[in-house]
Coordinates of N, CA and C in Angstrom, one line a residue:
M993 N -21.9 -4.8 -5.5 CA -20.5 -4.6 -5.2 C -19.9 -3.5 -6.1
S994 N -19.0 -2.7 -5.5 CA -18.3 -1.6 -6.2 C -17.4 -2.2 -7.3
T995 N -17.1 -1.4 -8.3 CA -16.2 -1.8 -9.3 C -15.0 -0.9 -9.4
D996 N -14.6 -0.4 -8.3 CA -13.4 0.4 -8.3 C -12.1 -0.4 -8.6
L997 N -11.1 0.3 -8.9 CA -9.8 -0.3 -9.3 C -9.3 -1.3 -8.3
F998 N -9.5 -1.0 -7.0 CA -9.0 -2.0 -5.9 C -9.9 -3.2 -5.8
C999 N -11.2 -3.0 -6.0 CA -12.1 -4.2 -6.0 C -11.7 -5.1 -7.2
E1000 N -11.3 -4.5 -8.3 CA -10.9 -5.3 -9.5 C -9.6 -6.1 -9.1
I1001 N -8.7 -5.5 -8.5 CA -7.4 -6.2 -8.1 C -7.8 -7.3 -7.1
I1002 N -8.6 -7.0 -6.1 CA -9.0 -8.0 -5.1 C -9.7 -9.2 -5.8
A1003 N -10.5 -9.0 -6.8 CA -11.2 -10.0 -7.5 C -10.3 -10.8 -8.5
G1004 N -9.1 -10.3 -8.7 CA -8.2 -10.9 -9.7 C -8.5 -10.5 -11.1
E1005 N -9.3 -9.5 -11.3 CA -9.6 -9.0 -12.6 C -8.6 -8.0 -13.2
R1006 N -7.8 -7.5 -12.4 CA -6.8 -6.5 -12.8 C -5.4 -6.9 -12.2
P1007 N -4.4 -6.9 -13.0 CA -3.1 -7.4 -12.4 C -2.5 -6.4 -11.4
A1008 N -1.8 -7.0 -10.5 CA -1.0 -6.2 -9.5 C 0.1 -7.0 -9.0
H1009 N 1.1 -6.4 -8.4 CA 2.2 -7.1 -7.8 C 1.8 -7.4 -6.3
L1010 N 1.2 -8.5 -6.1 CA 0.7 -8.9 -4.8 C 1.8 -9.1 -3.8
V1011 N 1.6 -8.7 -2.6 CA 2.5 -8.9 -1.5 C 1.8 -9.9 -0.5
H1012 N 0.5 -9.7 -0.3 CA -0.2 -10.5 0.7 C -1.7 -10.5 0.4
A1013 N -2.3 -11.6 0.6 CA -3.8 -11.7 0.5 C -4.3 -12.7 1.5
D1014 N -5.4 -12.3 2.2 CA -6.1 -13.2 3.1 C -7.5 -12.8 3.1
D1015 N -8.3 -13.3 4.1 CA -9.7 -13.1 4.1 C -10.1 -11.6 4.6
V1016 N -9.1 -10.9 5.1 CA -9.3 -9.6 5.6 C -8.8 -8.5 4.7
A1017 N -7.6 -8.7 4.2 CA -6.9 -7.6 3.4 C -6.1 -8.2 2.3
V1018 N -5.8 -7.3 1.3 CA -5.0 -7.6 0.2 C -3.9 -6.4 0.2
A1019 N -2.7 -6.8 -0.1 CA -1.6 -5.8 -0.1 C -0.9 -6.0 -1.4
F1020 N -0.5 -4.9 -2.1 CA 0.1 -4.9 -3.4 C 1.0 -3.7 -3.5
L1021 N 1.9 -3.7 -4.5 CA 2.7 -2.5 -4.7 C 1.9 -1.4 -5.3
D1022 N 2.1 -0.2 -4.9 CA 1.5 1.0 -5.5 C 2.1 1.1 -6.9
A1023 N 1.3 1.3 -7.9 CA 1.8 1.5 -9.3 C 2.6 2.7 -9.5
R1024 N 2.4 3.7 -8.6 CA 3.1 5.0 -8.7 C 3.7 5.2 -7.3
P1025 N 4.8 4.5 -7.0 CA 5.3 4.5 -5.6 C 6.0 5.8 -5.3
V1026 N 5.9 6.2 -4.0 CA 6.7 7.3 -3.5 C 8.2 6.9 -3.5
F1027 N 8.4 5.7 -3.0 CA 9.7 5.0 -3.1 C 9.4 3.6 -3.5
K1028 N 10.4 2.9 -4.1 CA 10.2 1.6 -4.5 C 10.0 0.7 -3.3
G1029 N 9.0 -0.2 -3.4 CA 8.6 -1.0 -2.3 C 7.3 -0.4 -1.5
H1030 N 6.8 0.7 -2.0 CA 5.6 1.3 -1.5 C 4.4 0.4 -1.6
V1031 N 3.8 0.0 -0.5 CA 2.7 -1.0 -0.5 C 1.4 -0.3 -0.2
L1032 N 0.4 -0.8 -0.8 CA -1.0 -0.4 -0.5 C -1.7 -1.6 0.2
V1033 N -2.3 -1.3 1.3 CA -3.1 -2.4 2.1 C -4.5 -2.0 2.0
V1034 N -5.4 -2.8 1.4 CA -6.8 -2.6 1.3 C -7.6 -3.6 1.9
P1035 N -8.8 -3.3 2.5 CA -9.6 -4.3 3.0 C -10.3 -5.1 1.9
R1036 N -10.4 -6.4 2.1 CA -11.0 -7.2 1.0 C -12.5 -6.8 0.8
V1037 N -13.2 -6.5 1.9 CA -14.6 -6.0 1.7 C -14.5 -4.5 1.3
H1038 N -15.4 -4.1 0.4 CA -15.4 -2.7 0.0 C -15.8 -1.8 1.1
A1039 N -14.9 -0.8 1.4 CA -15.2 0.3 2.3 C -14.5 1.5 1.7
E1040 N -15.3 2.6 1.6 CA -14.7 3.8 1.0 C -13.8 4.5 1.9
T1041 N -14.2 4.6 3.2 CA -13.4 5.3 4.2 C -13.2 4.5 5.4
L1042 N -12.4 5.0 6.3 CA -12.2 4.3 7.6 C -13.5 4.2 8.4
A1043 N -14.3 5.2 8.4 CA -15.6 5.1 9.1 C -16.5 4.0 8.5
D1044 N -16.3 3.7 7.3 CA -17.2 2.7 6.6 C -16.7 1.2 6.9
L1045 N -15.6 1.0 7.5 CA -15.0 -0.3 7.6 C -15.6 -1.2 8.7
G1046 N -16.1 -0.6 9.7 CA -16.6 -1.5 10.8 C -15.5 -1.8 11.8
D1047 N -15.3 -3.1 12.0 CA -14.3 -3.6 12.9 C -12.9 -3.4 12.3
V1048 N -12.2 -2.4 12.8 CA -10.9 -2.1 12.1 C -9.7 -2.9 12.7
G1049 N -9.9 -3.6 13.8 CA -8.8 -4.3 14.4 C -8.1 -5.3 13.5
P1050 N -8.8 -6.2 12.9 CA -8.2 -7.2 12.0 C -7.4 -6.6 10.8
F1051 N -8.0 -5.5 10.3 CA -7.4 -4.8 9.1 C -6.1 -4.2 9.6
F1052 N -6.1 -3.5 10.7 CA -4.9 -2.8 11.2 C -3.8 -3.8 11.7
T1053 N -4.2 -5.0 12.1 CA -3.2 -6.0 12.4 C -2.4 -6.3 11.1
R1054 N -3.1 -6.4 10.0 CA -2.4 -6.6 8.7 C -1.5 -5.4 8.3
V1055 N -2.0 -4.2 8.5 CA -1.2 -3.0 8.2 C 0.1 -3.0 9.1
Q1056 N -0.1 -3.4 10.3 CA 1.1 -3.4 11.2 C 2.1 -4.5 10.7
A1057 N 1.6 -5.7 10.4 CA 2.5 -6.7 9.8 C 3.2 -6.3 8.6
L1058 N 2.5 -5.6 7.7 CA 3.1 -5.1 6.4 C 4.1 -4.0 6.7
A1059 N 3.9 -3.1 7.7 CA 4.9 -2.1 8.0 C 6.2 -2.8 8.5
R1060 N 6.0 -3.8 9.3 CA 7.2 -4.6 9.8 C 7.9 -5.2 8.6
A1061 N 7.1 -5.8 7.7 CA 7.7 -6.6 6.5 C 8.4 -5.6 5.6
V1062 N 7.9 -4.4 5.4 CA 8.5 -3.5 4.5 C 9.9 -3.1 5.0
E1063 N 9.9 -2.8 6.3 CA 11.2 -2.5 7.0 C 12.2 -3.6 6.8
E1064 N 11.7 -4.8 7.2 CA 12.7 -5.9 7.2 C 13.0 -6.4 5.8
G1065 N 12.0 -6.5 5.0 CA 12.3 -7.1 3.6 C 13.1 -6.1 2.7
L1066 N 12.9 -4.8 3.0 CA 13.6 -3.9 2.1 C 14.8 -3.2 2.9
E1067 N 15.1 -3.7 4.1 CA 16.1 -3.1 4.9 C 16.0 -1.6 5.0
A1068 N 14.7 -1.2 5.2 CA 14.4 0.3 5.4 C 14.7 0.7 6.8
G1069 N 15.0 2.0 7.0 CA 15.2 2.5 8.3 C 13.9 2.7 9.1
G1070 N 12.8 2.8 8.3 CA 11.5 2.9 8.9 C 10.4 2.9 7.9
T1071 N 9.2 3.3 8.2 CA 8.1 3.4 7.2 C 7.3 4.7 7.5
F1072 N 6.7 5.1 6.5 CA 5.7 6.2 6.6 C 4.3 5.5 6.3
V1073 N 3.4 5.6 7.2 CA 2.1 4.9 7.1 C 1.0 6.0 7.1
A1074 N 0.2 6.0 6.0 CA -0.7 7.1 5.8 C -2.0 6.6 5.1
M1075 N -3.1 7.4 5.4 CA -4.4 7.1 4.8 C -5.1 8.4 4.5
N1076 N -5.8 8.5 3.4 CA -6.7 9.6 3.2 C -8.1 9.1 3.2
N1077 N -9.0 10.0 3.6 CA -10.4 9.7 3.6 C -11.1 10.8 2.7
R1078 N -11.5 10.4 1.5 CA -12.1 11.2 0.5 C -11.2 12.2 -0.1
I1079 N -10.8 13.2 0.6 CA -9.9 14.3 0.1 C -8.6 13.6 -0.2
S1080 N -8.1 13.8 -1.4 CA -6.8 13.2 -1.9 C -6.8 11.7 -2.0
Q1081 N -8.0 11.1 -1.9 CA -8.1 9.6 -2.0 C -8.3 9.3 -3.5
S1082 N -7.3 8.9 -4.2 CA -7.4 8.7 -5.6 C -8.3 7.6 -6.1
V1083 N -8.5 6.6 -5.2 CA -9.4 5.5 -5.5 C -10.4 5.4 -4.3
P1084 N -11.7 5.4 -4.6 CA -12.7 5.4 -3.5 C -12.9 4.1 -2.8
H1085 N -11.8 3.6 -2.3 CA -11.7 2.3 -1.6 C -10.6 2.5 -0.5
L1086 N -11.0 2.3 0.7 CA -10.0 2.5 1.8 C -8.7 1.9 1.5
H1087 N -7.6 2.6 1.7 CA -6.3 2.0 1.5 C -5.3 2.7 2.3
V1088 N -4.3 2.0 2.8 CA -3.3 2.5 3.7 C -2.0 2.4 2.9
H1089 N -1.2 3.5 2.9 CA 0.1 3.5 2.2 C 1.1 3.1 3.3
V1090 N 2.0 2.1 2.9 CA 3.1 1.8 3.7 C 4.3 2.0 2.9
V1091 N 5.1 3.1 3.2 CA 6.1 3.6 2.3 C 7.5 3.3 3.1
P1092 N 8.4 2.7 2.4 CA 9.7 2.5 3.1 C 10.5 3.8 3.2
R1093 N 11.1 4.0 4.3 CA 11.9 5.3 4.5 C 13.3 5.0 4.9
H1094 N 14.2 5.9 4.5 CA 15.6 5.9 4.8 C 15.9 7.4 5.2
R1095 N 16.9 7.5 6.1 CA 17.3 8.9 6.5 C 17.7 9.7 5.2
K1096 N 17.3 10.9 5.2 CA 17.7 11.8 4.1 C 17.2 11.3 2.7
D1097 N 16.0 10.7 2.7 CA 15.5 10.2 1.5 C 14.8 11.2 0.7
G1098 N 14.6 12.4 1.2 CA 14.0 13.6 0.5 C 12.6 13.8 0.7
L1099 N 11.9 12.9 1.4 CA 10.4 13.0 1.6 C 10.2 14.1 2.7
R1100 N 9.4 15.1 2.3 CA 9.2 16.2 3.2 C 7.7 16.5 3.3
G1101 N 7.1 16.7 4.4 CA 5.8 17.1 4.6 C 4.8 16.2 3.8
F1102 N 3.8 16.8 3.2 CA 2.8 16.0 2.5 C 3.0 16.1 1.0
F1103 N 4.1 16.5 0.5 CA 4.4 16.4 -0.9 C 5.0 15.1 -1.2
W1104 N 4.3 14.3 -2.0 CA 4.7 12.9 -2.3 C 5.2 12.8 -3.7
P1105 N 6.5 12.9 -3.9 CA 7.0 12.7 -5.3 C 6.7 11.2 -5.7
R1106 N 6.6 11.0 -6.9 CA 6.3 9.6 -7.3 C 7.5 9.2 -8.2
T1107 N 7.7 7.8 -8.3 CA 8.7 7.2 -9.1 C 8.1 6.1 -9.9
K1108 N 8.9 5.4 -10.6 CA 8.4 4.2 -11.4 C 9.4 3.1 -11.2
Y1109 N 8.9 1.9 -11.4 CA 9.8 0.7 -11.4 C 10.4 0.6 -12.8
D1110 N 11.6 0.2 -12.9 CA 12.2 0.1 -14.2 C 11.6 -1.0 -15.1
S1111 N 11.0 -2.0 -14.5 CA 10.4 -3.1 -15.2 C 9.4 -3.9 -14.3
A1112 N 8.6 -4.7 -14.9 CA 7.7 -5.5 -14.1 C 8.5 -6.5 -13.2
E1113 N 9.6 -6.9 -13.7 CA 10.5 -7.8 -12.9 C 11.1 -7.1 -11.7
E1114 N 11.4 -5.9 -11.8 CA 11.9 -5.1 -10.7 C 10.8 -5.0 -9.7
A1115 N 9.6 -4.6 -10.1 CA 8.5 -4.5 -9.2 C 8.2 -5.8 -8.5
E1116 N 8.2 -6.9 -9.2 CA 8.0 -8.2 -8.6 C 9.0 -8.6 -7.6
S1117 N 10.3 -8.2 -7.8 CA 11.4 -8.5 -6.8 C 11.1 -7.7 -5.5
Y1118 N 10.6 -6.5 -5.6 CA 10.2 -5.8 -4.4 C 9.1 -6.5 -3.7
A1119 N 8.1 -6.8 -4.4 CA 6.9 -7.5 -3.8 C 7.3 -8.8 -3.2
A1120 N 8.2 -9.6 -3.8 CA 8.7 -10.8 -3.2 C 9.5 -10.6 -2.0
R1121 N 10.3 -9.6 -1.9 CA 11.1 -9.3 -0.7 C 10.2 -9.0 0.5
V1122 N 9.2 -8.2 0.3 CA 8.3 -7.8 1.3 C 7.5 -9.1 1.8
A1123 N 7.0 -9.8 0.8 CA 6.2 -11.0 1.1 C 7.0 -12.0 1.9
A1124 N 8.3 -12.2 1.5 CA 9.1 -13.1 2.3 C 9.3 -12.7 3.7
A1125 N 9.3 -11.4 4.0 CA 9.5 -10.9 5.3 C 8.3 -11.1 6.2
L1126 N 7.1 -11.4 5.6 CA 5.9 -11.6 6.4 C 6.0 -13.0 7.0

């Protein structure tokens, strides 16, 4: 088994602000969010890229549910859903970014400015709001 950062989060060996976990996927807040409430959805089974995943249907059902939950739980106007395969993939484990969006929020093109949570409690409040919307 791989020992990448996301495998460690999945195994419970590394802390994360979990939003969802089941037998298919684990979702947690990005430690360096584009906007607060930015969620990463990762397959529980290690797959480096989309081509490595196999049956993508169950995984993308979770991504779809998380996109809805981010919008509803954070009262976002929409979401930006994205994935990199190898190039610009900071962790070699497939992950989908679900980023809350609001009109005129400043996100343009593929430049992703990053922010920080003010505290672990603030991050946990975002995770709880998205989880409750599931």
